XYZ file of C-alpha atoms in Angstrom:
518
model
C -53.118 7.544 -23.622
C -50.996 4.398 -23.575
C -51.868 2.098 -26.532
C -51.463 -1.585 -25.706
C -51.715 -5.124 -27.074
C -54.496 -6.827 -25.092
C -55.679 -10.426 -24.689
C -59.416 -10.895 -23.926
C -60.416 -13.960 -21.888
C -64.247 -14.066 -21.765
C -66.602 -17.059 -22.019
C -69.493 -14.928 -23.340
C -68.633 -14.359 -27.008
C -71.072 -11.451 -27.387
C -69.503 -9.661 -24.433
C -66.025 -10.486 -25.807
C -66.914 -8.908 -29.201
C -68.286 -5.817 -27.504
C -65.094 -5.444 -25.453
C -63.024 -5.882 -28.633
C -64.892 -3.023 -30.348
C -64.506 -0.765 -27.339
C -60.761 -1.452 -27.184
C -60.397 -0.687 -30.900
C -62.120 2.675 -30.396
C -59.655 3.421 -27.587
C -56.692 2.715 -29.892
C -55.682 -0.645 -28.427
C -54.920 -3.843 -30.368
C -56.599 -7.116 -29.461
C -54.090 -9.906 -30.111
C -56.468 -12.743 -29.251
C -59.666 -13.909 -27.541
C -60.235 -17.048 -25.470
C -63.113 -18.597 -23.522
C -61.153 -20.975 -21.240
C -58.167 -20.781 -18.918
C -55.906 -23.334 -20.621
C -56.147 -21.572 -23.978
C -55.630 -18.195 -22.301
C -52.352 -19.421 -20.781
C -51.194 -20.662 -24.191
C -52.060 -17.410 -25.963
C -50.365 -15.355 -23.264
C -47.173 -17.381 -23.686
C -47.218 -17.107 -27.499
C -48.135 -13.424 -27.930
C -46.907 -11.843 -24.681
C -49.657 -9.196 -24.513
C -49.274 -5.974 -22.559
C -52.473 -6.665 -20.617
C -54.996 -9.476 -20.074
C -58.704 -8.741 -19.462
C -59.709 -11.895 -17.563
C -63.259 -13.043 -16.775
C -63.323 -14.949 -13.480
C -65.884 -17.542 -14.616
C -64.639 -19.447 -17.685
C -65.449 -22.563 -19.621
C -63.701 -25.739 -18.484
C -62.262 -26.805 -15.173
C -59.897 -23.823 -14.696
C -61.419 -20.506 -13.676
C -60.020 -17.074 -14.416
C -58.331 -16.654 -11.024
C -56.198 -19.772 -11.478
C -55.410 -18.839 -15.088
C -54.386 -15.346 -13.921
C -52.093 -16.802 -11.261
C -50.286 -19.001 -13.776
C -49.908 -16.183 -16.314
C -48.567 -13.874 -13.632
C -46.070 -16.454 -12.328
C -44.827 -17.395 -15.809
C -44.797 -14.049 -17.627
C -45.562 -11.228 -15.123
C -48.266 -9.891 -17.474
C -50.717 -7.514 -15.714
C -54.267 -8.838 -15.215
C -57.563 -6.907 -14.958
C -60.494 -9.048 -13.788
C -63.947 -8.846 -15.384
C -66.833 -10.327 -13.400
C -70.445 -9.951 -12.462
C -69.766 -11.613 -9.129
C -68.016 -9.673 -6.371
C -68.612 -11.548 -3.150
C -65.924 -11.517 -0.466
C -64.657 -15.008 -1.200
C -64.126 -14.249 -4.890
C -62.417 -10.917 -4.172
C -60.134 -12.582 -1.635
C -59.007 -15.280 -4.089
C -58.584 -12.766 -6.874
C -56.503 -10.466 -4.655
C -53.925 -13.225 -4.114
C -53.013 -13.007 -7.812
C -52.098 -9.299 -7.369
C -54.422 -7.996 -10.116
C -53.969 -4.540 -11.617
C -57.698 -3.773 -11.726
C -61.245 -5.049 -11.204
C -64.226 -4.309 -13.475
C -67.757 -5.270 -12.480
C -70.153 -6.128 -15.295
C -71.878 -4.343 -16.814
C -69.327 -1.525 -17.177
C -69.156 1.560 -19.357
C -66.417 2.374 -21.841
C -64.998 5.349 -19.847
C -64.738 3.116 -16.807
C -62.834 0.437 -18.767
C -60.624 3.108 -20.340
C -59.632 4.406 -16.923
C -58.970 0.987 -15.426
C -56.842 -0.099 -18.417
C -54.757 3.094 -18.366
C -54.182 2.813 -14.635
C -53.204 -0.858 -14.980
C -50.745 -0.161 -17.808
C -49.224 2.776 -15.924
C -48.900 0.767 -12.694
C -47.327 -2.147 -14.549
C -44.773 0.178 -16.183
C -43.957 1.672 -12.773
C -43.601 -1.785 -11.248
C -41.298 -2.847 -14.100
C -39.069 0.177 -13.468
C -39.057 -0.610 -9.753
C -38.115 -4.239 -10.388
C -35.304 -3.141 -12.713
C -34.080 -0.694 -10.080
C -34.144 -3.452 -7.464
C -32.198 -5.788 -9.779
C -29.574 -3.121 -10.403
C -29.419 -2.418 -6.688
C -29.044 -6.132 -5.872
C -26.424 -6.594 -8.617
C -24.468 -3.614 -7.268
C -24.487 -4.946 -3.714
C -23.564 -8.417 -4.955
C -20.586 -7.148 -6.952
C -18.829 -5.068 -4.283
C -15.998 -6.644 -2.317
C -17.365 -5.748 1.116
C -19.963 -7.739 3.003
C -23.419 -6.098 3.008
C -26.405 -6.974 5.222
C -29.747 -5.140 5.105
C -32.052 -5.298 8.112
C -35.666 -4.221 8.641
C -36.862 -1.950 11.416
C -36.847 -4.835 13.916
C -33.204 -5.727 13.189
C -34.061 -8.828 11.143
C -32.042 -9.717 8.069
C -33.654 -8.817 4.724
C -30.706 -9.204 2.371
C -27.116 -10.479 2.308
C -24.686 -10.332 -0.580
C -22.352 -13.203 -1.431
C -19.386 -11.686 0.391
C -21.462 -11.470 3.568
C -22.518 -15.106 3.112
C -18.885 -16.192 2.812
C -17.693 -14.177 5.803
C -20.535 -15.090 8.181
C -21.051 -18.685 7.062
C -24.791 -18.043 6.598
C -26.679 -18.290 3.324
C -29.067 -15.479 2.496
C -31.975 -17.943 2.591
C -31.063 -19.215 6.073
C -30.429 -15.714 7.417
C -33.651 -14.158 6.057
C -35.887 -13.131 8.958
C -33.225 -13.903 11.577
C -32.128 -11.261 14.054
C -28.847 -9.646 13.039
C -27.427 -10.511 16.475
C -27.807 -14.204 15.608
C -26.303 -14.013 12.130
C -23.560 -11.449 12.681
C -21.732 -12.152 15.962
C -18.871 -9.698 16.571
C -16.544 -9.428 19.562
C -14.009 -6.854 20.649
C -10.663 -7.644 19.027
C -8.689 -7.099 22.226
C -11.006 -8.126 25.083
C -13.065 -10.623 23.034
C -16.189 -9.326 24.752
C -19.418 -9.552 22.663
C -20.369 -6.296 20.941
C -23.850 -4.875 20.518
C -25.145 -5.414 17.001
C -25.186 -2.336 14.805
C -28.899 -2.590 13.920
C -29.661 -1.781 17.557
C -26.800 0.664 18.029
C -27.838 2.705 14.995
C -31.127 3.663 16.682
C -29.261 5.380 19.557
C -26.815 7.228 17.318
C -27.610 10.966 17.013
C -27.406 10.921 13.206
C -28.375 7.247 12.869
C -24.808 6.491 11.752
C -22.575 5.196 14.569
C -18.820 5.519 14.080
C -16.830 2.780 12.397
C -15.382 0.107 14.632
C -12.927 -2.769 14.428
C -14.081 -6.134 15.662
C -13.635 -9.856 15.205
C -16.417 -11.673 13.341
C -17.061 -15.158 14.673
C -17.843 -17.997 12.254
C -21.094 -19.915 12.225
C -20.950 -23.315 13.976
C -21.631 -26.527 12.118
C -24.993 -26.843 13.882
C -26.138 -23.675 12.161
C -25.992 -21.240 15.104
C -23.415 -18.527 15.661
C -20.484 -19.539 17.835
C -21.555 -17.415 20.765
C -20.701 -20.157 23.247
C -17.131 -20.514 22.102
C -15.884 -17.485 23.982
C -16.619 -18.747 27.480
C -14.237 -21.702 27.252
C -11.296 -19.818 25.738
C -8.058 -19.488 27.691
C -6.872 -15.951 28.520
C -4.669 -14.463 25.821
C -5.868 -16.914 23.165
C -7.201 -15.123 20.096
C -10.839 -15.718 19.220
C -11.629 -17.572 16.008
C -12.899 -15.705 12.969
C -11.589 -12.695 11.085
C -10.802 -9.098 11.997
C -13.194 -6.736 10.254
C -14.071 -3.074 9.958
C -17.794 -2.327 10.429
C -19.797 0.617 9.087
C -23.535 1.059 9.545
C -26.235 3.613 8.801
C -30.003 3.799 9.088
C -32.498 3.540 6.224
C -34.935 6.469 6.496
C -38.374 6.578 4.838
C -40.158 9.636 3.395
C -41.548 10.528 6.823
C -38.089 10.585 8.393
C -38.609 7.375 10.331
C -36.075 4.553 10.608
C -37.338 1.542 8.642
C -34.130 -0.467 8.638
C -30.357 -0.371 8.581
C -27.497 -1.339 6.295
C -24.319 -2.913 7.631
C -21.150 -2.901 5.521
C -18.071 -4.763 6.712
C -14.705 -5.607 5.199
C -12.050 -8.196 5.982
C -8.889 -6.503 7.282
C -6.760 -9.663 7.161
C -5.339 -9.024 3.703
C -4.968 -5.292 4.360
C -2.965 -6.018 7.508
C -0.837 -8.568 5.661
C -0.100 -5.973 2.980
C 0.729 -3.362 5.627
C 3.072 -5.793 7.381
C 4.721 -6.731 4.074
C 5.122 -3.022 3.272
C 6.651 -2.345 6.690
C 9.081 -5.225 6.216
C 9.939 -4.046 2.710
C 10.590 -0.532 4.015
C 12.841 -1.929 6.745
C 14.692 -4.038 4.172
C 15.094 -1.032 1.902
C 16.413 1.054 4.781
C 18.894 -1.713 5.599
C 19.954 -1.959 1.959
C 20.245 1.822 1.862
C 22.552 1.786 4.870
C 24.653 -0.984 3.318
C 24.791 0.933 0.036
C 25.820 4.095 1.849
C 28.539 2.199 3.687
C 29.720 0.694 0.405
C 29.776 4.091 -1.289
C 31.601 5.603 1.688
C 34.196 2.835 1.613
C 34.618 3.258 -2.154
C 34.899 7.029 -1.713
C 37.606 6.694 0.942
C 39.505 4.211 -1.242
C 39.246 6.533 -4.230
C 40.204 9.764 -2.492
C 42.956 8.399 -0.222
C 44.649 6.529 -3.062
C 46.504 9.579 -4.372
C 48.152 10.685 -1.090
C 48.922 7.051 -0.235
C 50.665 6.580 -3.593
C 52.667 9.731 -2.858
C 53.591 8.334 0.586
C 54.732 5.062 -0.975
C 56.796 6.888 -3.586
C 58.432 9.205 -1.063
C 59.050 6.336 1.345
C 60.852 4.462 -1.445
C 62.969 7.553 -2.157
C 63.749 7.864 1.561
C 64.941 4.253 1.690
C 67.192 4.822 -1.318
C 68.807 7.794 0.397
C 69.332 5.896 3.626
C 70.889 2.926 1.796
C 73.764 5.102 0.538
C 77.162 4.730 2.310
C 77.012 8.394 3.215
C 73.259 9.269 3.434
C 72.323 12.835 2.608
C 70.314 13.507 5.752
C 69.158 16.955 4.604
C 67.558 15.527 1.446
C 66.173 12.598 3.402
C 64.603 14.993 5.889
C 62.841 16.824 3.040
C 61.422 13.523 1.740
C 60.240 12.529 5.218
C 58.524 15.910 5.567
C 56.704 15.158 2.298
C 55.590 11.826 3.740
C 54.230 13.594 6.818
C 52.372 16.147 4.669
C 50.887 13.409 2.486
C 49.812 11.427 5.571
C 48.179 14.548 6.989
C 46.455 15.123 3.645
C 45.174 11.529 3.679
C 43.738 12.133 7.150
C 42.166 15.380 5.962
C 40.580 13.554 3.018
C 39.103 10.893 5.312
C 37.654 13.566 7.586
C 36.340 15.404 4.534
C 34.611 12.285 3.194
C 33.100 11.624 6.624
C 31.778 15.197 6.778
C 30.460 14.853 3.243
C 28.525 11.739 4.267
C 26.989 13.776 7.106
C 26.222 16.601 4.622
C 28.214 19.185 6.573
C 31.485 21.045 5.818
C 34.244 19.696 8.047
C 36.117 22.988 8.545
C 34.342 25.910 6.840
C 36.181 29.157 6.132
C 36.982 31.660 3.382
C 38.748 30.115 0.392
C 40.567 31.889 -2.439
C 39.523 29.529 -5.229
C 42.155 30.720 -7.731
C 44.945 30.142 -5.208
C 43.476 26.770 -4.297
C 43.477 25.693 -7.977
C 47.105 26.744 -8.305
C 48.054 24.737 -5.178
C 46.200 21.694 -6.503
C 48.031 21.849 -9.836
C 51.294 21.940 -7.891
C 50.299 18.757 -6.065
C 49.810 16.861 -9.341
C 52.744 18.438 -11.184
C 54.464 15.049 -11.447
C 51.372 13.347 -12.885
C 50.926 16.155 -15.438
C 54.584 15.866 -16.476
C 54.453 12.077 -16.863
C 51.248 12.331 -18.944
C 52.800 15.094 -21.132
C 49.842 17.387 -20.432
C 50.154 21.069 -21.241
C 48.350 23.241 -18.691
C 46.715 26.596 -19.413
C 45.125 28.685 -16.656
C 43.141 31.888 -16.379
C 42.902 32.479 -12.623
C 42.138 36.060 -11.480
C 43.720 36.710 -8.081
C 42.009 37.993 -4.921
C 38.329 38.413 -4.065
C 35.609 37.348 -4.509
C 36.143 34.297 -2.332
C 34.111 31.191 -1.568
C 32.984 30.246 1.932
C 33.420 26.502 2.405
C 35.651 23.604 3.360
C 39.111 24.032 1.817
C 39.938 20.297 1.875
C 36.657 19.365 0.193
C 37.023 22.078 -2.451
C 40.621 21.042 -3.135
C 39.434 17.438 -3.463
C 36.809 18.657 -5.964
C 39.434 20.358 -8.156
C 41.847 17.428 -7.762
C 39.159 14.951 -8.922
C 38.374 17.011 -12.018
C 42.084 17.420 -12.881
C 42.858 13.709 -12.400
C 39.766 12.825 -14.428
C 41.077 15.022 -17.261
C 44.563 13.463 -17.072
C 43.083 9.951 -17.312
C 40.850 10.990 -20.217
C 43.915 12.215 -22.164
C 46.003 9.066 -21.438
C 44.549 7.146 -24.403
C 47.086 6.492 -27.191
C 44.720 7.956 -29.769
C 44.928 11.391 -28.113
C 47.715 13.319 -29.868
C 47.243 16.723 -28.239
C 47.048 16.746 -24.454
C 45.987 20.108 -23.175
C 44.236 21.028 -19.896
C 42.709 24.460 -19.475
C 41.282 25.785 -16.191
C 39.617 29.187 -16.013
C 37.609 31.043 -13.382
C 35.169 33.894 -13.863
C 32.747 35.856 -11.660
C 29.290 37.308 -12.117
C 25.836 37.515 -10.498
C 27.287 36.716 -7.065
C 28.798 33.430 -8.240
C 32.167 32.120 -9.285
C 32.380 29.777 -12.262
C 35.241 27.281 -12.735
C 35.669 25.639 -16.127
C 37.910 22.564 -16.560
C 38.413 21.628 -20.223
C 40.517 18.808 -21.670
C 41.273 17.320 -25.098
C 40.713 13.688 -24.067
C 38.411 11.015 -25.425
C 35.293 13.028 -24.521
C 31.893 12.096 -23.078
C 29.081 10.357 -24.935
C 25.758 12.235 -24.869
C 24.150 9.230 -23.137
C 26.717 9.381 -20.304
C 26.371 13.085 -19.449
C 24.070 12.440 -16.468
C 25.110 8.862 -15.681
C 28.753 9.696 -14.962
C 27.734 11.479 -11.748
C 26.057 8.387 -10.287
C 27.923 6.564 -7.533
C 29.818 3.445 -8.716
C 29.171 4.268 -12.393
C 32.350 4.305 -14.470
C 33.415 4.099 -18.109
C 36.996 3.135 -17.178
C 38.072 -0.527 -16.955
C 39.760 -0.043 -13.560
C 37.651 2.862 -12.255
C 35.639 2.896 -9.020
C 33.029 5.325 -10.272
C 33.249 7.566 -7.193
C 35.294 10.622 -8.199
C 32.602 12.547 -10.082
C 29.877 11.433 -7.657
C 31.907 12.856 -4.756
C 32.644 15.994 -6.745
C 28.991 16.716 -7.375
C 28.183 16.059 -3.688
C 30.862 18.589 -2.643
C 29.531 21.235 -5.027
C 25.923 20.727 -3.921
C 26.977 20.822 -0.263
C 28.437 24.269 -0.947
C 25.230 25.526 -2.595
C 26.313 25.170 -6.221
C 26.032 22.799 -9.151
C 28.336 20.749 -11.366
C 27.731 19.958 -15.052
C 29.496 18.044 -17.803
C 29.328 18.330 -21.566
C 31.285 17.237 -24.658
C 33.835 19.800 -25.802
C 33.200 21.798 -28.980
C 36.230 20.233 -30.718
C 36.441 16.980 -28.772
C 37.333 16.266 -25.198
C 35.184 17.184 -22.196
C 34.121 20.303 -20.349
C 33.346 20.195 -16.618
C 32.011 23.338 -15.011
C 31.010 24.052 -11.445
C 29.379 27.173 -10.048
C 29.553 28.297 -6.396
C 28.121 31.287 -4.516
C 30.797 33.812 -3.535
C 31.462 36.487 -0.944
C 33.143 39.814 -1.738
C 35.868 39.303 0.859
C 37.421 37.030 3.452
C 37.802 37.072 7.169
């Protein structure tokens, strides 16, 4: 049994005392007794009882029905009427106050017990329902989409604030209106009026028609939807309003019948603006990427062609010196000119190699003896090694296994690592200048180790030095090691860098090998 705090409103004090005793035996608490309506309203406001037992006929000008109405409106306290009069007119007036029970005098205690328990239980259920409705309304009000609820006849029952803003209707004005009057949507392309979803949902097999895009027309100043605006619009002129996405589904009762529908719609304007901004940003990034690639390619060409061009300039100067002699030594001059031709050809090969590297393809693949290639590369930079006073040590096993790849690109890889080592050992603080290059094979790969005694690499620069345009040298372009790693990766290998065990740097690249050549 539910124990409750009860207010008794009864003008017969003997009857009121008897009711009080009965309630005490049931386990209830009587918080007050009154014989007139005005006092009953005051007591209800002060004590907030769980239930009011209200006699219809009271002392004073206010009867129990009016007192019950005011208590219900102010405090939503459940009322059970007590009366000896039950004619139709009295019952009709009492029913308007939505009572929770009706007891005809004289009544027995079991009868009162039952009516009170049913009233308390019904009030608790109604309170839960009202709380559920408030939560439901708060949820619909807080979402960012517009929401409209319609009854079974397609008339508006509820609108959240977003729907009010988007349609131009207030919930109060829209209540009871047909959805077709409040929510006027047209086809985005043809601008033809669309059937409202509350009607369309009834013809849908699963009572949930597919989503659709449309244009929602605003409400006119006169208070009606702008349905007449479309007729006077010029062809090709966009309709007023906003582009929306509509979703709708039916509301089904316990018997499986459609009792209403819910329409949810969202404004696509911002989403389309974001999509357009994203598309533009992607296009800008692609453009920047192409410019960056062009810049890196230009820097790479400048970096890689510099060495053969310097050799051409040097040899051309030597050639001019020979020709300026009274009796030029044509044989020696011819040798110098041949060097110029070779260097020019090498410059062209480097450019083609860089172009192929940018396209991620070997320019002229074939079988390469890596040990022989390293020896040839060291011969090319013999003058630079001599001027820098660098002592060279090599451990280069001859013959297979060989590497399948682009000879010019692989030579450029070795040349970059050697020149990088020479520059690292050019600092005045470096007293011992030694370059060691060794190759070794195993597990189907060939490993090339280039070790110098230069200034070394900081731990923080180990990964950064391979980024394009990153350099630790005052006059460096920052492309040599980036190109070197690209060449190695193009040939299926990898390139690493690390500080040497006793100073200097160690660069090592690994490439897949083949047991023989062509």
